[in-house]
CSV table of C-alpha atoms and ligand atoms in Angstrom, one decimal:
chain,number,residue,atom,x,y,z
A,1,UNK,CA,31.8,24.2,305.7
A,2,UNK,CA,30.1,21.0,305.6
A,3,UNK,CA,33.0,18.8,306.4
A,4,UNK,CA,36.1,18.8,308.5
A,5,UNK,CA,39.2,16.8,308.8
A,6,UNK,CA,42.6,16.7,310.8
A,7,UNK,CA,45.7,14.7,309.6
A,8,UNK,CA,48.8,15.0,307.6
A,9,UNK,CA,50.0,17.2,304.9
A,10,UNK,CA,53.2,15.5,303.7
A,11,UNK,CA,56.3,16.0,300.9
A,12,UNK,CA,55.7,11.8,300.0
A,13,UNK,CA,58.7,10.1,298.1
A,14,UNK,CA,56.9,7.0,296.2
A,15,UNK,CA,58.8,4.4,294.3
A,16,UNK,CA,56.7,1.2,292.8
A,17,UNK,CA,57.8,-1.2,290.7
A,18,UNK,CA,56.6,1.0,287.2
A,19,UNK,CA,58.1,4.2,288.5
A,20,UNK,CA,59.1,6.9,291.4
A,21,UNK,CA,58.5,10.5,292.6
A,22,UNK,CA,59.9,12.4,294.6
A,23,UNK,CA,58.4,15.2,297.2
A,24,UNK,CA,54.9,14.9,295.5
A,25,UNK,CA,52.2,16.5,297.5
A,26,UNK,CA,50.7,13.8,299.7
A,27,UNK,CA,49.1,13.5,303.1
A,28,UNK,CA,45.8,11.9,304.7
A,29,UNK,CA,44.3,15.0,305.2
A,30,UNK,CA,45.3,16.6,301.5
A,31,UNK,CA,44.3,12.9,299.9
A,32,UNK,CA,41.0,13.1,302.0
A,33,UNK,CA,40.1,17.0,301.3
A,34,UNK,CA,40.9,16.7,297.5
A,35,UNK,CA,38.6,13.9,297.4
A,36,UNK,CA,36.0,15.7,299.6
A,37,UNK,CA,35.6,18.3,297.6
A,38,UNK,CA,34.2,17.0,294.7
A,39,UNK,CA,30.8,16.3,296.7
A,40,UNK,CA,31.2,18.8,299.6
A,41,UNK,CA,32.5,22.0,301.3
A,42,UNK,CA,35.5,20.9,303.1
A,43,UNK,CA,38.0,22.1,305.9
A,44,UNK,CA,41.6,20.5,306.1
A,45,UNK,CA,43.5,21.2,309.2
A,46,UNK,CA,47.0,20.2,309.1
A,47,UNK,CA,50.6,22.1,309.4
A,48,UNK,CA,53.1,22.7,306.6
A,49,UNK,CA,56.6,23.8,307.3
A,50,UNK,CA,58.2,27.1,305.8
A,51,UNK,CA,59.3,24.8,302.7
A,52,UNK,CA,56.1,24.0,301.5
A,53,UNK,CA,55.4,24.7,297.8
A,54,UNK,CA,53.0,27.6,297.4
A,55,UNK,CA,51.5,26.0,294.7
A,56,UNK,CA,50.2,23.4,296.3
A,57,UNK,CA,48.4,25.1,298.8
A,58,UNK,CA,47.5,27.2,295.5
A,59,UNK,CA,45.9,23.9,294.2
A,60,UNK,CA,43.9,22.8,297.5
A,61,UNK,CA,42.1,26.6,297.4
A,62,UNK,CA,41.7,25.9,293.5
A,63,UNK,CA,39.6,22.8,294.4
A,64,UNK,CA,37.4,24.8,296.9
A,65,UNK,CA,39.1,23.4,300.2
A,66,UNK,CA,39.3,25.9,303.0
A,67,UNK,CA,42.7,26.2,304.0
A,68,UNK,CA,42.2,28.8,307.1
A,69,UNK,CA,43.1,25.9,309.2
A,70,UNK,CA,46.1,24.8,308.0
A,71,UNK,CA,49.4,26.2,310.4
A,72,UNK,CA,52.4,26.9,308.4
A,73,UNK,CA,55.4,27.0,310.8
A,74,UNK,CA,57.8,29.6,310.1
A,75,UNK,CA,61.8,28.2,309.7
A,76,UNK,CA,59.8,24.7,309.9
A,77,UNK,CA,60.3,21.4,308.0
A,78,UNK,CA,57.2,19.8,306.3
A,79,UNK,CA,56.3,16.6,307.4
A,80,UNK,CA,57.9,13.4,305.1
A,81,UNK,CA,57.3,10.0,304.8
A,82,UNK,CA,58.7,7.8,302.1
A,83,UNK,CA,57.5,4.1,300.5
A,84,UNK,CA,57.6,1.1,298.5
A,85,UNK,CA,55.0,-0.8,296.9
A,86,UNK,CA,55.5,-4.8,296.1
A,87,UNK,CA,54.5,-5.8,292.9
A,88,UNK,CA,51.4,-6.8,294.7
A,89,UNK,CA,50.5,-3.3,295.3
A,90,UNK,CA,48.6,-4.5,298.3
A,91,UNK,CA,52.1,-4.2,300.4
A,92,UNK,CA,53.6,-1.5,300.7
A,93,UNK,CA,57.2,-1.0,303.0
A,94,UNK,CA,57.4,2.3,304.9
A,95,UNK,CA,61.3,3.1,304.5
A,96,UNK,CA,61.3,6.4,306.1
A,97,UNK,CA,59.0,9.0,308.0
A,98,UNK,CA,60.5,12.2,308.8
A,99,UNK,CA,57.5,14.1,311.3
A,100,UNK,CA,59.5,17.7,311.2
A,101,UNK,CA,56.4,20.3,311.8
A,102,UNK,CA,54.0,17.2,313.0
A,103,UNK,CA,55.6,16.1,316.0
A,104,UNK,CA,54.5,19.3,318.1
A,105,UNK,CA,51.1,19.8,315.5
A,106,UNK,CA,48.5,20.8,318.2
A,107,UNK,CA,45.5,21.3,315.6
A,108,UNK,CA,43.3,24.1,316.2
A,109,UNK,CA,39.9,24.4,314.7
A,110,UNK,CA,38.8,27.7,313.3
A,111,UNK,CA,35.3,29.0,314.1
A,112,UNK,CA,33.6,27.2,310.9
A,113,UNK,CA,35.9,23.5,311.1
A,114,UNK,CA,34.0,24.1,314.7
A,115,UNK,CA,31.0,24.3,313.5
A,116,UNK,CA,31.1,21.8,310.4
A,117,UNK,CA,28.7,19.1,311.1
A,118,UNK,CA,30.6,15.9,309.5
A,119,UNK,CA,34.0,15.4,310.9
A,120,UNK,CA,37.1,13.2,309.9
A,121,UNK,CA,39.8,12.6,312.3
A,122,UNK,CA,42.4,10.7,310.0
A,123,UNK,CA,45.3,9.3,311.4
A,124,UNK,CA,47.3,11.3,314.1
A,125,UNK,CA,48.0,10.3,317.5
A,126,UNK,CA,44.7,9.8,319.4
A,127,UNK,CA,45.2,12.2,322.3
A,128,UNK,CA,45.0,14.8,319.2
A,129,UNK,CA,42.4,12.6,317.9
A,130,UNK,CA,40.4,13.7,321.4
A,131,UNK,CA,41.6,16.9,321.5
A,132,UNK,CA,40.0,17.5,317.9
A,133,UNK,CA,36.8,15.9,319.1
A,134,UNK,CA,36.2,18.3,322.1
A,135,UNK,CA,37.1,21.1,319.8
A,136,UNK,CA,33.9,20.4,317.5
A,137,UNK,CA,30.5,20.8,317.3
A,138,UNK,CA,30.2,18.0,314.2
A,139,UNK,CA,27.6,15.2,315.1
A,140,UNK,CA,29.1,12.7,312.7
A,141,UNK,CA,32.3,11.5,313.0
A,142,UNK,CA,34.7,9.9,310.8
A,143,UNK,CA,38.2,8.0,312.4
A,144,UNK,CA,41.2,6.4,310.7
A,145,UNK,CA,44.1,5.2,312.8
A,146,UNK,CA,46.9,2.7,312.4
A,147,UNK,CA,48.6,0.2,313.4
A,148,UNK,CA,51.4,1.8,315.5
A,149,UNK,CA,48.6,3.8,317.7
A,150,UNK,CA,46.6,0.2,318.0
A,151,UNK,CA,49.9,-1.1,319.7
A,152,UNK,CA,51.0,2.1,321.9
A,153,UNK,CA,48.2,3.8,323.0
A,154,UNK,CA,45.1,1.6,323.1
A,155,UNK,CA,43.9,3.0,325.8
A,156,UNK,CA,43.5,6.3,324.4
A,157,UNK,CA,42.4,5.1,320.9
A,158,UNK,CA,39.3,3.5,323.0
A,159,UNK,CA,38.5,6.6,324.5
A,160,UNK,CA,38.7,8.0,320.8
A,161,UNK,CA,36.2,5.1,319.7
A,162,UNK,CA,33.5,5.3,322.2
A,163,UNK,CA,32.6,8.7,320.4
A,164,UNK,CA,32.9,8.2,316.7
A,165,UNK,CA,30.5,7.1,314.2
A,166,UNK,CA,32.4,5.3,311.8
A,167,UNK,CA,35.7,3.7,312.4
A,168,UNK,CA,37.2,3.2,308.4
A,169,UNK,CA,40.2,1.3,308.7
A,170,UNK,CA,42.1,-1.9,306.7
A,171,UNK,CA,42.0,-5.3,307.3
A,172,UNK,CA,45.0,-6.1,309.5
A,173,UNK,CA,44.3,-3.3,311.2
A,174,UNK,CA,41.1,-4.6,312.2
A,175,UNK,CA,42.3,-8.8,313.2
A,176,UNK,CA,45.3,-6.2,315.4
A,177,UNK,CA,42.8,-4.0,316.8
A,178,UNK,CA,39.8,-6.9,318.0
A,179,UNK,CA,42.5,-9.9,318.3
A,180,UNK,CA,39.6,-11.8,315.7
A,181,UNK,CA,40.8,-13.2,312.2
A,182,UNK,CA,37.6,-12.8,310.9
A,183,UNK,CA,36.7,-9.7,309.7
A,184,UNK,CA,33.2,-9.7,310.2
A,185,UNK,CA,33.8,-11.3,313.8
A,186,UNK,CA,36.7,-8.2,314.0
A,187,UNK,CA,33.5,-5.9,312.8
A,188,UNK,CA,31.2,-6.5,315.2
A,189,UNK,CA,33.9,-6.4,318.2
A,190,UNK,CA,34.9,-2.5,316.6
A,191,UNK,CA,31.0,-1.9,317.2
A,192,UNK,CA,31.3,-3.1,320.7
A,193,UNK,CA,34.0,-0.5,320.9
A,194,UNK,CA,31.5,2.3,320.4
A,195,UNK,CA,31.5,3.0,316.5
A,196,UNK,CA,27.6,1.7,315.4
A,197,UNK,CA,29.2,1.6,311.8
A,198,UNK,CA,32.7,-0.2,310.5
A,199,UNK,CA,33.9,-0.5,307.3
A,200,UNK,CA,37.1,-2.8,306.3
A,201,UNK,CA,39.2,-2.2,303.4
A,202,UNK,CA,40.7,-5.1,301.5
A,203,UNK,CA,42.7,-2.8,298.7
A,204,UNK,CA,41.8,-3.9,295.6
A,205,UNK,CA,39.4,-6.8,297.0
A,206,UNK,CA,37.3,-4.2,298.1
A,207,UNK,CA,35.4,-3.3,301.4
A,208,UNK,CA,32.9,-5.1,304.1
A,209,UNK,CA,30.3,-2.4,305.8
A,210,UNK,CA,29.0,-3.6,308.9
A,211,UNK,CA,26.0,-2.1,311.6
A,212,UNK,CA,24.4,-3.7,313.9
A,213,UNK,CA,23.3,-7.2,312.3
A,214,UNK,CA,23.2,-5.7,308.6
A,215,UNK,CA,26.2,-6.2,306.0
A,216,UNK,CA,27.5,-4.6,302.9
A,217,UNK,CA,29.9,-6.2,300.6
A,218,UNK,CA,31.2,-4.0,298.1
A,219,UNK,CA,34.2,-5.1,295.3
A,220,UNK,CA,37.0,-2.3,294.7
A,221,UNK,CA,36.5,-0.8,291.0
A,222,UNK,CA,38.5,-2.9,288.7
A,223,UNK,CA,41.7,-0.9,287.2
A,224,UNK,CA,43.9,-2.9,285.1
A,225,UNK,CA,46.8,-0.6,285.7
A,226,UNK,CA,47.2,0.5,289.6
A,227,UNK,CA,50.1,3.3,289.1
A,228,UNK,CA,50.5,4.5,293.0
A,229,UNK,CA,47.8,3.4,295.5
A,230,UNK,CA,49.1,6.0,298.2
A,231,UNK,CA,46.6,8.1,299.2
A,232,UNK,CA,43.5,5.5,298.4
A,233,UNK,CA,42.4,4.7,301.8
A,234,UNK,CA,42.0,8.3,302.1
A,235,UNK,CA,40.7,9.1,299.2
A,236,UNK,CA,37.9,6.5,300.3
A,237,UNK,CA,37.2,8.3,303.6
A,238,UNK,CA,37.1,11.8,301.4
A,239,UNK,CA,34.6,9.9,298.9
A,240,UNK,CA,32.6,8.7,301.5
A,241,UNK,CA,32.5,11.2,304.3
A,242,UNK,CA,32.1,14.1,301.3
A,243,UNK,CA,28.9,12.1,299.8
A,244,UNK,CA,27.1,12.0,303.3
A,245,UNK,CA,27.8,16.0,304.0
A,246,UNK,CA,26.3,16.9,300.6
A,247,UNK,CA,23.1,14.1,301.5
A,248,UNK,CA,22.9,15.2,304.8
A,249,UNK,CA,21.9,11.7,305.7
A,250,UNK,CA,23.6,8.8,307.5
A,251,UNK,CA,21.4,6.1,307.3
A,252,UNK,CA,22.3,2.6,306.4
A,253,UNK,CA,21.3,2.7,302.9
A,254,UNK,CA,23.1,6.0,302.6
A,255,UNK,CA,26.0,5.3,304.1
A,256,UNK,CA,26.4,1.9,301.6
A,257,UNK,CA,25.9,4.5,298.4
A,258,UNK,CA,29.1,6.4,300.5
A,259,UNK,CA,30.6,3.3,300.7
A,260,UNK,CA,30.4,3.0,296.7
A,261,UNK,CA,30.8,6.6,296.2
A,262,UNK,CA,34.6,6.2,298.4
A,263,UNK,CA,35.4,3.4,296.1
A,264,UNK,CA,34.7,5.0,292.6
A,265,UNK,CA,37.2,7.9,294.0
A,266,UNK,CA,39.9,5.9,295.1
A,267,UNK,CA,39.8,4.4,292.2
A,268,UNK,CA,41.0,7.6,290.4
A,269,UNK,CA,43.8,8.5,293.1
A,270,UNK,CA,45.8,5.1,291.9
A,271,UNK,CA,46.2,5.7,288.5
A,272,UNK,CA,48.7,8.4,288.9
A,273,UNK,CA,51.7,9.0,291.3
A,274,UNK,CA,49.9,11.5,294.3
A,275,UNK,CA,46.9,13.4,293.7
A,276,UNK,CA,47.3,14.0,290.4
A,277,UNK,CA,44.9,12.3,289.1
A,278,UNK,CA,42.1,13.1,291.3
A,279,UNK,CA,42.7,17.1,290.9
A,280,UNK,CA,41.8,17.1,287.4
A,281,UNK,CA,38.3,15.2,287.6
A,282,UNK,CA,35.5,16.0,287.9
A,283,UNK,CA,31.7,14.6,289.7
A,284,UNK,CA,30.9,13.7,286.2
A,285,UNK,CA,33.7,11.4,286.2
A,286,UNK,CA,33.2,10.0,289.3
A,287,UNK,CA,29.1,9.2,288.6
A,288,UNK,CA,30.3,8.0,285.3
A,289,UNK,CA,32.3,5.1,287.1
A,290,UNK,CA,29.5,4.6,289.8
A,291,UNK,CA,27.3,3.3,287.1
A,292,UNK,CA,29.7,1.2,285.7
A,293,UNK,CA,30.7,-0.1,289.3
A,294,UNK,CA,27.0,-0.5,289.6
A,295,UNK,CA,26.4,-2.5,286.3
A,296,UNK,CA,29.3,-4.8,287.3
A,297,UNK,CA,27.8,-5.7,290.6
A,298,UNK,CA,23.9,-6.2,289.7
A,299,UNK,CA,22.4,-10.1,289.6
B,1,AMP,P1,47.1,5.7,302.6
B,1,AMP,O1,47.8,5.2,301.4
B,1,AMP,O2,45.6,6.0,302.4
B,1,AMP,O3,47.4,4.9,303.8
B,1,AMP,O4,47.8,7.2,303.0
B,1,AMP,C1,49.1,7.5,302.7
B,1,AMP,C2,49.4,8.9,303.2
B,1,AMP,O5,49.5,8.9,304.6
B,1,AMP,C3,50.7,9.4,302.6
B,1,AMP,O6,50.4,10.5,301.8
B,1,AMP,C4,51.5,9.8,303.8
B,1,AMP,O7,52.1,11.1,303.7
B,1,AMP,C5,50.6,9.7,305.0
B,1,AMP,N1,51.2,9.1,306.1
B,1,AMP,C6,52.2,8.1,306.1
B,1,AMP,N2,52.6,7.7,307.4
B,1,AMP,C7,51.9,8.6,308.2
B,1,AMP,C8,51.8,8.7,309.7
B,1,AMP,N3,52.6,8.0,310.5
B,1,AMP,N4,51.0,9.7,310.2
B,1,AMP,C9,50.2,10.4,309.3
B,1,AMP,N5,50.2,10.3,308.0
B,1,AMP,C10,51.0,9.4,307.4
């Protein structure tokens, strides 16, 4: 296994302004394998309920993604979260989260998630977030988080940063987390935190990389019909974390070609409602895009 990561695996209900589904497959840690797995071996760790389609867990081990560390809890409820998108697909209303199996999820890491040298923590509670980290052996290490743990527990969520590589997280996460409104001000605060390397998502505006005093600006891959962004943030982390494990590098340069890699495969994960979209491609796709996202944004 050349990548690990911890996080959700949810039943999502998804209405936008073109459409709705219902119970679709969804999840940080599903969105994030799915999209791992096109560049890398991955890992998912996560818990299910006893009323979790078999199929889908069918799918994830179709796509290559090592499931031995996924819990399924017998008599349990899968975890469920429901949303709205705004015609500006940028916001997005949570209208309901249902954590069933989650709330008492106390990931364990098999001997090879142990082992796996690239590591994603997505976004769980950060005393799990710690727990994960002195489970593993990885020595580069991905973290998500939101908004809700930046305002409860930022104590712990520090503790979390001081040992992680890359912090990957939105923009108003960012101006919440550092108190700066601008981002590359809110950048370099995150790397006094302990992460040498932030990137910022700005949905479909794209993403600012920062280390130390260098800077990589990056424009999201232009789609003229967004069907369901849930699941691109993700995605990016997947794309990204995926295309470092299979380079074995994390240089700067390296991780900017991540950054464009994450992009190109997020791109795929709107165009359909869940993950449908990014099940059925395949690297080809994906390099086929990165040249076009390439051409776009050469002087
Ligand atoms: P994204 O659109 O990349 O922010 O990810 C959306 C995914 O995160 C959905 O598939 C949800 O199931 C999952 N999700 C939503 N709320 C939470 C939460 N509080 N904790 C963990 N995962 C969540």
């Amino acid at each position: 296994m050349d990548v690990a990561v911890v996080g959700s695996v949810a039943l999502d209900t998804v209405e936008t302004p073109w459409g709705k589904a219902e119970e679709c497959l969804g999840g940080a840690a599903t969105y994030f394998s799915f999209a791992a797995s096109l560049y890398a071996r991955v890992g998912m760790i996560g818990v299910i309920g006893e009323d979790f389609p078999p199929e889908h867990v069918a799918l994830l081990r179709r796509r290559g993604v090592d499931v031995e560390g996924l819990e399924q809890v017998p008599g349990g409820r899968t975890f469920r979260w429901t949303g709205r998108y705004h015609r500006d697909v940028n916001q997005r209303d949570t209208l309901d989260t249902q954590l069933n199996v989650f709330e008492t999820f106390r990931p364990q890491l098999p001997e090879t998630a142990r082992k796996a040298p690239f590591l994603f923590l997505a976004n769980i509670h950060p005393a799990l977030q710690l727990d994960v980290l002195n489970q593993s052996e990885a020595s580069f290490v991905g973290l998500d988080t939101m908004d809700l743990w930046i305002r409860t527990t930022s104590d712990l969520l520090r503790s979390v940063l001081e040992r992680v590589h890359v912090l990957i997280i939105n923009d108003a996460e960012a101006r919440l987390l550092t108190g700066e409104e601008s981002l590359i001000k809110a950048a370099r605060a995150v790397c006094e935190l302990g992460p040498q390397t932030v990137i910022i998502k700005k949905g479909e505006h794209g993403c600012v990389l920062v280390q130390e005093d260098e800077i990589f600006l990056l424009p999201a891959y232009p789609l003229e019909n967004v069907v369901d962004p849930t699941g691109a943030g993700d995605s990016f982390a997947g794309g990204f974390m995926g295309f470092l494990a299979r380079k074995g590098i994390v240089d700067f340069p390296t991780l900017c070609h991540g950054a464009a890699y994450g992009t190109v495969t997020a791109s795929f994960t709107c165009e359909a409602f869940g993950p449908a979209r990014l099940v059925e491609i395949g690297i080809q796709d994906i390099e086929r895009r990165y040249q076009q996202l390439r051409a776009m944004t050469q002087l």
